[in-house]
Short mmCIF file of C-alpha atoms and ligand atoms in Angstrom, two decimals:
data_model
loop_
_atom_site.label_atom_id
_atom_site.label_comp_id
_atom_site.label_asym_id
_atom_site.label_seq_id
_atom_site.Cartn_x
_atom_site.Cartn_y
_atom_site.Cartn_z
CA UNK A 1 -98.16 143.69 65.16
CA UNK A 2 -97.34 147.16 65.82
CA UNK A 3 -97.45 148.56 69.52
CA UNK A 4 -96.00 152.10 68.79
CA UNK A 5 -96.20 155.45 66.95
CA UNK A 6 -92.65 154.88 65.05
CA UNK A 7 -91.44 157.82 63.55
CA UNK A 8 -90.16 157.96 59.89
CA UNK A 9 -86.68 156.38 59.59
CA UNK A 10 -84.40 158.63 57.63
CA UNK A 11 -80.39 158.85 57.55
CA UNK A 12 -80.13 160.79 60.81
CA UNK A 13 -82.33 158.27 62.84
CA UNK A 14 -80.59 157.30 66.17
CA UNK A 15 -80.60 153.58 67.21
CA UNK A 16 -81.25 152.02 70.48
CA UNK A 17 -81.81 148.49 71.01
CA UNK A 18 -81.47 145.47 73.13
CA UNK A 19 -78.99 142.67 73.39
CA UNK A 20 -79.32 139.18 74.51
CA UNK A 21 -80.98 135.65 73.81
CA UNK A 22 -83.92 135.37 73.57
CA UNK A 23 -85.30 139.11 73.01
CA UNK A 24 -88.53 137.79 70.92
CA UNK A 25 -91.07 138.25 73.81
CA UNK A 26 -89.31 141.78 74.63
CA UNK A 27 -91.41 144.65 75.86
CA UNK A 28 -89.36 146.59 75.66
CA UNK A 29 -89.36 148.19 71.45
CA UNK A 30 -92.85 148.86 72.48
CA UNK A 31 -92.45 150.81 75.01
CA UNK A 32 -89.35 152.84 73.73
CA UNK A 33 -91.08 153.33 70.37
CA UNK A 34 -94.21 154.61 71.70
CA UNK A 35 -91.95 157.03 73.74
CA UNK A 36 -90.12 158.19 70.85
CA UNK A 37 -93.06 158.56 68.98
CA UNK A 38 -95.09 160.83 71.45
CA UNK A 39 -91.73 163.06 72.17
CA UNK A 40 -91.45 163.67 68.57
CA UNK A 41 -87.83 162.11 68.75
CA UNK A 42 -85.90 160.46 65.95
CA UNK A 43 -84.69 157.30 67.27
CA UNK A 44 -85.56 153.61 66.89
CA UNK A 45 -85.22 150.75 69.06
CA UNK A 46 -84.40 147.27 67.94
CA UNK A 47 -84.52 144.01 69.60
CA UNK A 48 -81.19 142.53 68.89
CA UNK A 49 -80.59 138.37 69.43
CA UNK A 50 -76.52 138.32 70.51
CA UNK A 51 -75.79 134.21 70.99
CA UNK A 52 -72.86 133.68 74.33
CA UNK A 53 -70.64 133.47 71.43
CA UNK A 54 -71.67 136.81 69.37
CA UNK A 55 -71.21 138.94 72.51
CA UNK A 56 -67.66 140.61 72.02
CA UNK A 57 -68.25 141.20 68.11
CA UNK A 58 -72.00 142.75 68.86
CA UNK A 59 -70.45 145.31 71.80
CA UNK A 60 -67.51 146.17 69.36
CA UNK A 61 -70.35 146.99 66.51
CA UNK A 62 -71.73 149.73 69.58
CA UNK A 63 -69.36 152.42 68.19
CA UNK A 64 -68.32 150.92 64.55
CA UNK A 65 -72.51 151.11 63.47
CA UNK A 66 -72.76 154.04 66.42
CA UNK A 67 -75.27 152.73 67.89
CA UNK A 68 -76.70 155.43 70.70
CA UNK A 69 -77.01 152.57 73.43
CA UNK A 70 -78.45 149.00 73.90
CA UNK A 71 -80.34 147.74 76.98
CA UNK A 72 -78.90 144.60 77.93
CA UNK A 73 -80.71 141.15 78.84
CA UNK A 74 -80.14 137.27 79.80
CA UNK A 75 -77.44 135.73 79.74
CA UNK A 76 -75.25 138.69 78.90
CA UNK A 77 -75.84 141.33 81.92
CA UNK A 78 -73.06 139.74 83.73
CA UNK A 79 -70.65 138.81 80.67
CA UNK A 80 -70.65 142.61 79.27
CA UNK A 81 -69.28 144.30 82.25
CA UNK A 82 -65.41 143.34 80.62
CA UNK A 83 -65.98 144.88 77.25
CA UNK A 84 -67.13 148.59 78.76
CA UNK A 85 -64.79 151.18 79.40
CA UNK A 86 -66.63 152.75 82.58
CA UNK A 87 -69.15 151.46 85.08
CA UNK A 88 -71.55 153.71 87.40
CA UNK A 89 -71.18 152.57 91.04
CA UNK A 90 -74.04 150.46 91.41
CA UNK A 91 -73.70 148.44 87.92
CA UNK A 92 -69.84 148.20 89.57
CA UNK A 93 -70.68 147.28 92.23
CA UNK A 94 -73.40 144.34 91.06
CA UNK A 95 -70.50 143.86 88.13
CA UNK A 96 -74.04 143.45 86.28
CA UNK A 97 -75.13 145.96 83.26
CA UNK A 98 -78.07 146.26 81.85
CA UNK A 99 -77.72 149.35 80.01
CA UNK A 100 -74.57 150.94 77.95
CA UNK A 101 -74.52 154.62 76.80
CA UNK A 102 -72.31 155.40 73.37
CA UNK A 103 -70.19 158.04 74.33
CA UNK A 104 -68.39 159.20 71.04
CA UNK A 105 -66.87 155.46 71.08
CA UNK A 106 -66.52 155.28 74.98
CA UNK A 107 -69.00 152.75 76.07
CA UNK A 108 -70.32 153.17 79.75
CA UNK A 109 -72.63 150.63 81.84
CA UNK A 110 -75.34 151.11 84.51
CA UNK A 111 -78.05 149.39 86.09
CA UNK A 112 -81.70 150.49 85.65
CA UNK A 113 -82.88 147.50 87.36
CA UNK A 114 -81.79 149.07 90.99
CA UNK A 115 -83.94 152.54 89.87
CA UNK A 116 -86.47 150.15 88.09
CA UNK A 117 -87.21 148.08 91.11
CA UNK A 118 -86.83 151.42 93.16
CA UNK A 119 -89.76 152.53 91.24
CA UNK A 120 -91.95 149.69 91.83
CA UNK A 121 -92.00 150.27 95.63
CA UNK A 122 -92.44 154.08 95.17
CA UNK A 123 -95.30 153.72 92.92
CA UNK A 124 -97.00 151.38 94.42
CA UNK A 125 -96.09 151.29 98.52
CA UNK A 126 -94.88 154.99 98.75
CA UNK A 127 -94.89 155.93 102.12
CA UNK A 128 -96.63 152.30 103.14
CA UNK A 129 -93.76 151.07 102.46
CA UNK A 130 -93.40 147.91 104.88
CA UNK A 131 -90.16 148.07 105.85
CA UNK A 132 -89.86 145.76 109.03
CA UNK A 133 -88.87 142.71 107.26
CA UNK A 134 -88.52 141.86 103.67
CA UNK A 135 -87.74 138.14 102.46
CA UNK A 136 -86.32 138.15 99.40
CA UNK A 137 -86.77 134.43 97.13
CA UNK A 138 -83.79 134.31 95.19
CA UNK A 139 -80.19 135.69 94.73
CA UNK A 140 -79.95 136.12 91.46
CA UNK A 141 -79.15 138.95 88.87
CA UNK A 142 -82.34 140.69 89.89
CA UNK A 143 -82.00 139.44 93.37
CA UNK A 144 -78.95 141.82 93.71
CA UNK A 145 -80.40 144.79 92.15
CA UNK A 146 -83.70 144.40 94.15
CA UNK A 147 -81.38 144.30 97.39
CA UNK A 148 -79.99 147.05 96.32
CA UNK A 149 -83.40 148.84 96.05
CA UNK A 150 -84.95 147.59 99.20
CA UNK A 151 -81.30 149.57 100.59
CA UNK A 152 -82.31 152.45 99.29
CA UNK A 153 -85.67 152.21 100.45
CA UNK A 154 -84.89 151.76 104.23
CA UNK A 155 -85.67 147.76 104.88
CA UNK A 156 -84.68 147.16 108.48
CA UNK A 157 -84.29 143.38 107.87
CA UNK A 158 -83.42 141.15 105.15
CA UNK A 159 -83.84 137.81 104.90
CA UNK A 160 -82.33 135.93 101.21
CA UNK A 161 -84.10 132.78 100.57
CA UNK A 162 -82.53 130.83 97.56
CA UNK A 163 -82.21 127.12 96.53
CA UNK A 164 -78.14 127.30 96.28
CA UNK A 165 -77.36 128.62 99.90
CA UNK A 166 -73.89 129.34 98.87
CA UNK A 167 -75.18 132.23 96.17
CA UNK A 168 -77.42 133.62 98.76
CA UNK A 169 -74.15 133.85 101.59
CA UNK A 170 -72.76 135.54 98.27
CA UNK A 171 -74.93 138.14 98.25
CA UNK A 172 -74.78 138.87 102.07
CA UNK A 173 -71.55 139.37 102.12
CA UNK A 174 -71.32 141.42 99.37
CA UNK A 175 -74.47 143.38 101.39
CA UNK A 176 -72.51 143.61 104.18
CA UNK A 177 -69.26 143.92 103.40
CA UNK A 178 -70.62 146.86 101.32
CA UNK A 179 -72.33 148.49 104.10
CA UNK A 180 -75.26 148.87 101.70
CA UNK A 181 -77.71 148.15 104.49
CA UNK A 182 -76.67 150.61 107.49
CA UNK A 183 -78.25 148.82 110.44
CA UNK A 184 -80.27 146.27 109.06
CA UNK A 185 -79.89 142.94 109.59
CA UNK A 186 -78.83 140.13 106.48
CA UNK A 187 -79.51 136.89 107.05
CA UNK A 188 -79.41 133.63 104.97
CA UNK A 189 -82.08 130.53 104.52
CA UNK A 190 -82.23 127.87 102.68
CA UNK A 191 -85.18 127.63 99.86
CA UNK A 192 -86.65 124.87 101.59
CA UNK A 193 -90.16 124.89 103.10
CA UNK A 194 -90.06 124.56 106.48
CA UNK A 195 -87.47 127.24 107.48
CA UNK A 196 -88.78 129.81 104.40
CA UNK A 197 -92.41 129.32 105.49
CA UNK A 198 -91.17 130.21 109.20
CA UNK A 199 -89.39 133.21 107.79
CA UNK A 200 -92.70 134.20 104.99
CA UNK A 201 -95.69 134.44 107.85
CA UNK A 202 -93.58 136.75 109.92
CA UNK A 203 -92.55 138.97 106.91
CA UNK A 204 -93.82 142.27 105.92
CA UNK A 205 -92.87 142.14 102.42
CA UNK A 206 -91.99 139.30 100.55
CA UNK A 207 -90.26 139.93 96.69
CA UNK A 208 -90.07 136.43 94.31
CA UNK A 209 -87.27 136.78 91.78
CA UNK A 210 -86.88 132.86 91.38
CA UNK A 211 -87.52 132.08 87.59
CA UNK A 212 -89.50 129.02 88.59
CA UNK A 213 -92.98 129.59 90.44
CA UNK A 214 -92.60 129.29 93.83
CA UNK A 215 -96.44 128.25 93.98
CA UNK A 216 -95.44 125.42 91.57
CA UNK A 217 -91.89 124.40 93.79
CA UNK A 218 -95.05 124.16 96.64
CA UNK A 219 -92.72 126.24 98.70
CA UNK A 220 -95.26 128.78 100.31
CA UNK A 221 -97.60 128.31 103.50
CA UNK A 222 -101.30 128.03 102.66
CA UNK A 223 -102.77 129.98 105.88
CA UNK A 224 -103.51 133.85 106.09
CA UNK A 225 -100.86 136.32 106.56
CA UNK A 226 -100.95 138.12 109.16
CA UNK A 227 -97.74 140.54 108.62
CA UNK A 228 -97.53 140.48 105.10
CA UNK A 229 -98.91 143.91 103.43
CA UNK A 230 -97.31 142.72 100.04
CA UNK A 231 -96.33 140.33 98.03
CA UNK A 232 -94.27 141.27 94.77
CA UNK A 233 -93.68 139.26 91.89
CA UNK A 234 -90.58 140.12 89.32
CA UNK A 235 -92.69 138.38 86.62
CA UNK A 236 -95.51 140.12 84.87
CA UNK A 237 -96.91 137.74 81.95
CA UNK A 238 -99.55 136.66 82.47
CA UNK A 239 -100.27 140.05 84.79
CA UNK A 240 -101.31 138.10 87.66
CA UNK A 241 -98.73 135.34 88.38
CA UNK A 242 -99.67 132.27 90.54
CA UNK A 243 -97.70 133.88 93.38
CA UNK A 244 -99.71 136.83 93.36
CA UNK A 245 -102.78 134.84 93.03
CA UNK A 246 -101.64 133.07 96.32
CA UNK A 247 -100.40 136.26 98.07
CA UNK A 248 -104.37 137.59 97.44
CA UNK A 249 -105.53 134.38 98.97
CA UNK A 250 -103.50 134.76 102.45
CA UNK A 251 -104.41 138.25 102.64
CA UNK A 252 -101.19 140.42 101.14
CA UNK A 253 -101.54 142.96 98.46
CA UNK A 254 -100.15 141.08 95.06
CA UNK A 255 -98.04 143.68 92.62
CA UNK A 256 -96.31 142.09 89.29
CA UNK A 257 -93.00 143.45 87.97
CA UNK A 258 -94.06 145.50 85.32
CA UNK A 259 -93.75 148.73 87.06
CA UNK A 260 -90.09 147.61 87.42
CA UNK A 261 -89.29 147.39 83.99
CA UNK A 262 -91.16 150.65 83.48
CA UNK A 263 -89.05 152.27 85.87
CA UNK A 264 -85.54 150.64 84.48
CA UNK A 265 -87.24 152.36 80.59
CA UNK A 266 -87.40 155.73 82.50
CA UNK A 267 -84.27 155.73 83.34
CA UNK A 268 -82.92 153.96 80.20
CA UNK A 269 -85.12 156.24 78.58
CA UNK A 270 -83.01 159.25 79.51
CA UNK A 271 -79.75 158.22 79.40
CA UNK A 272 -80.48 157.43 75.55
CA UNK A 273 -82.18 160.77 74.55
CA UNK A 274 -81.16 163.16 77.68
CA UNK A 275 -84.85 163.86 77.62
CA UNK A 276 -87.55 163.32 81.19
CA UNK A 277 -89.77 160.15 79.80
CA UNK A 278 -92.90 160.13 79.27
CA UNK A 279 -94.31 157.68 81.75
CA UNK A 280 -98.00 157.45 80.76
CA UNK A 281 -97.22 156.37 77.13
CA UNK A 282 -94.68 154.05 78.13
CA UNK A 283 -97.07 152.33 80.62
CA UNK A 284 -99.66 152.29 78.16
CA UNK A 285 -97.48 150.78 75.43
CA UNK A 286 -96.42 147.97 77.87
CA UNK A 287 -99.80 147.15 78.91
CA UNK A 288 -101.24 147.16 75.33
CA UNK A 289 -97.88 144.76 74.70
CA UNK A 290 -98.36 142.03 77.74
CA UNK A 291 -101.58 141.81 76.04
CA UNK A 292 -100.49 141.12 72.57
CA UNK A 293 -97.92 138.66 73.57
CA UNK A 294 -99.54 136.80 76.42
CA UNK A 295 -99.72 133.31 75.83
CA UNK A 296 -101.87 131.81 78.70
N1 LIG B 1 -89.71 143.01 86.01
C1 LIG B 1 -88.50 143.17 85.56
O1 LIG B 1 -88.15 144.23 85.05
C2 LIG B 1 -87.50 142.05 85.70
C3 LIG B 1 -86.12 142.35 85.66
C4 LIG B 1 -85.19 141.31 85.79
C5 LIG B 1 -85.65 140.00 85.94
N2 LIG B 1 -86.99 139.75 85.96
C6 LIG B 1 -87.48 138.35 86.14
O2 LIG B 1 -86.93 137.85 87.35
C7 LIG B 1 -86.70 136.44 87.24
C8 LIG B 1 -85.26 136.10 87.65
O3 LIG B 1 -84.33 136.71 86.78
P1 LIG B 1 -82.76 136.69 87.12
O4 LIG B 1 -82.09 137.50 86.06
O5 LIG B 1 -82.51 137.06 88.54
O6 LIG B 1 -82.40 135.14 86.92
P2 LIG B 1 -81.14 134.34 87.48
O7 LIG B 1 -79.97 135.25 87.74
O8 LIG B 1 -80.96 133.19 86.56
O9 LIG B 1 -81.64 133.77 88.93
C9 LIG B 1 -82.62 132.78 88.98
C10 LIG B 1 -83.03 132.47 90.43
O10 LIG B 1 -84.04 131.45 90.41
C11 LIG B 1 -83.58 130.33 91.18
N3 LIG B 1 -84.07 129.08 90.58
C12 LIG B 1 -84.02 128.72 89.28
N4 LIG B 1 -84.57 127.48 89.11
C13 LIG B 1 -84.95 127.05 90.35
C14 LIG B 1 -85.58 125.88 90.84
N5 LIG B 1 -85.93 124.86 90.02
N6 LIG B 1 -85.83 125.78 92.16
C15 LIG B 1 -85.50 126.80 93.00
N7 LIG B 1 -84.90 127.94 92.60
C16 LIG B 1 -84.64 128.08 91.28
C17 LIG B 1 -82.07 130.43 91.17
O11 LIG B 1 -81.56 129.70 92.27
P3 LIG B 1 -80.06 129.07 92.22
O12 LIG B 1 -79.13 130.20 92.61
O13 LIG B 1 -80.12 127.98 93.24
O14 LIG B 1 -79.84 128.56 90.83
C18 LIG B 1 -81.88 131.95 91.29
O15 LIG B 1 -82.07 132.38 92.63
C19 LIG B 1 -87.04 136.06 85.80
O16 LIG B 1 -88.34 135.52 85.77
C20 LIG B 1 -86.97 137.39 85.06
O17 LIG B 1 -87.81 137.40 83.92
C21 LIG B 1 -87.93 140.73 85.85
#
């Protein structure tokens, strides 16, 4: 079912497209398409499925088919960074990529997920932004680029929450060792209930990047929330999650992650085309899309 305004293919159409496995429930043709579409732009973005074992040949077809870029998805954002020949700081710093610009044959990697998730907070906290205290579920691929955002964004603590302590003391140091986070202060729990519910009810903002519920893991404390001004979710399908359900019921302000993948488009947007995106089609084209492929 088409989402976007494609434009005619001809022999000097420009491709984009998207690595990884699966890409079937991708938003993300949708929302370049449209973009392309209302800018009047001749390029085309493709959803491409690369297996673990397809990786090297698919980057080396980049420049051989010159391809104009790819976005790139699970399991691969970590696996690329060895076939590129530059990084930007932040993707070198993650040693995650989850977009590659064609360069005449020179293939260079960034992260849109750090802007992306950057985004989110802008859009929807601005200058509300709750800084005190963020607790961050996870420490994960996104888990790193959120940090990296809530940097940015001036959290005064940070408190990473994840099932295998050892990834989340991973991540600290990296934080810290980095100097990423000026004065806050990093600390490390384990993704157990007691000690994370101790550390939720006295957060400001709390940001779920586990890819299992929380809500479902039974995890999170049942009684209002008195500090918390919001709870985000990375996941947006269905648009209200079961954590942002809960986060509603104690109180908290729920957001879903869409705005952060519309904010990592932006960006991806116009590294691809050198163009400023148009960000009321692409929302519009992703919303129209999580409806299409929600399956309750
Ligand atoms: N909105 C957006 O634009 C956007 C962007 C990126 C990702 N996402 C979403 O964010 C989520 C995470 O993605 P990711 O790339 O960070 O994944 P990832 O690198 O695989 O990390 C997964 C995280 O979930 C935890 N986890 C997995 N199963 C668990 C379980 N049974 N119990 C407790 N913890 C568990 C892992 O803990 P361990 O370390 O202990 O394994 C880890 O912290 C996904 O739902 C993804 O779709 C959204």
């Amino acid at each position: 079912m088409s989402t976007s305004n494609l434009m005619a293919i001809d022999g000097e159409t420009k491709v984009v497209g998207l690595f990884g496995d699966p890409v079937g429930h991708s938003l993300s043709p949708a929302m370049h398409n449209a973009a392309f579409g209302e800018r009047g732009l001749n390029f085309c973005y493709l959803p491409f499925r690369v297996r673990r074992e397809d990786l090297p040949a698919a980057i080396k077809a980049i420049a051989s088919l010159g391809l104009r870029g790819v976005n790139v998805t699970a399991p691969h954002k970590e696996s690329v960074v060895s076939y590129l020949d530059e990084l930007s700081p932040e993707a070198g710093f993650l040693k995650a990529v989850n977009t590659i610009e064609n360069n005449g044959g020179k293939l260079a990697g960034c992260n849109t997920d750090v802007d992306g998730f950057f985004f989110l907070l802008q859009n929807n906290l601005g200058k509300a932004f709750p800084a005190e205290k963020a607790c961050l579920l996870g420490a994960g691929g996104s888990a790193r680029a959120v940090s990296l955002a809530l940097a940015r964004a001036g959290v005064s603590s940070l408190v990473i929450a994840n099932r295998t302590v050892a990834r989340a003391e991973g991540l600290a140091s990296l934080l810290i060792e980095g100097k990423i986070f000026e004065e806050a202060e990093v600390r490390v729990v384990k993704l157990d209930k007691k000690p994370l519910q101790e550390e939720i009810v006295s957060s400001t903002l709390i940001i779920n990047t586990l890819s299992k519920d929380p809500v479902e893991l039974g995890l999170l404390p049942q009684e209002e929330m008195r500090s918390c001004q919001a709870a985000i979710d990375l996941r947006y399908n269905p648009p209200e999650t079961s954590f942002i359900k809960w986060a509603k019921r104690c109180g908290a302000r729920g957001i879903n992650g869409l705005d952060m993948l519309l904010g990592q488009g932006l960006k991806a947007f116009e590294i691809f085309t050198g163009e400023k995106a148009p960000l009321q089609i692409m929302r519009e084209a992703l919303i129209k899309a999580v409806k299409i492929y929600h399956h309750p």
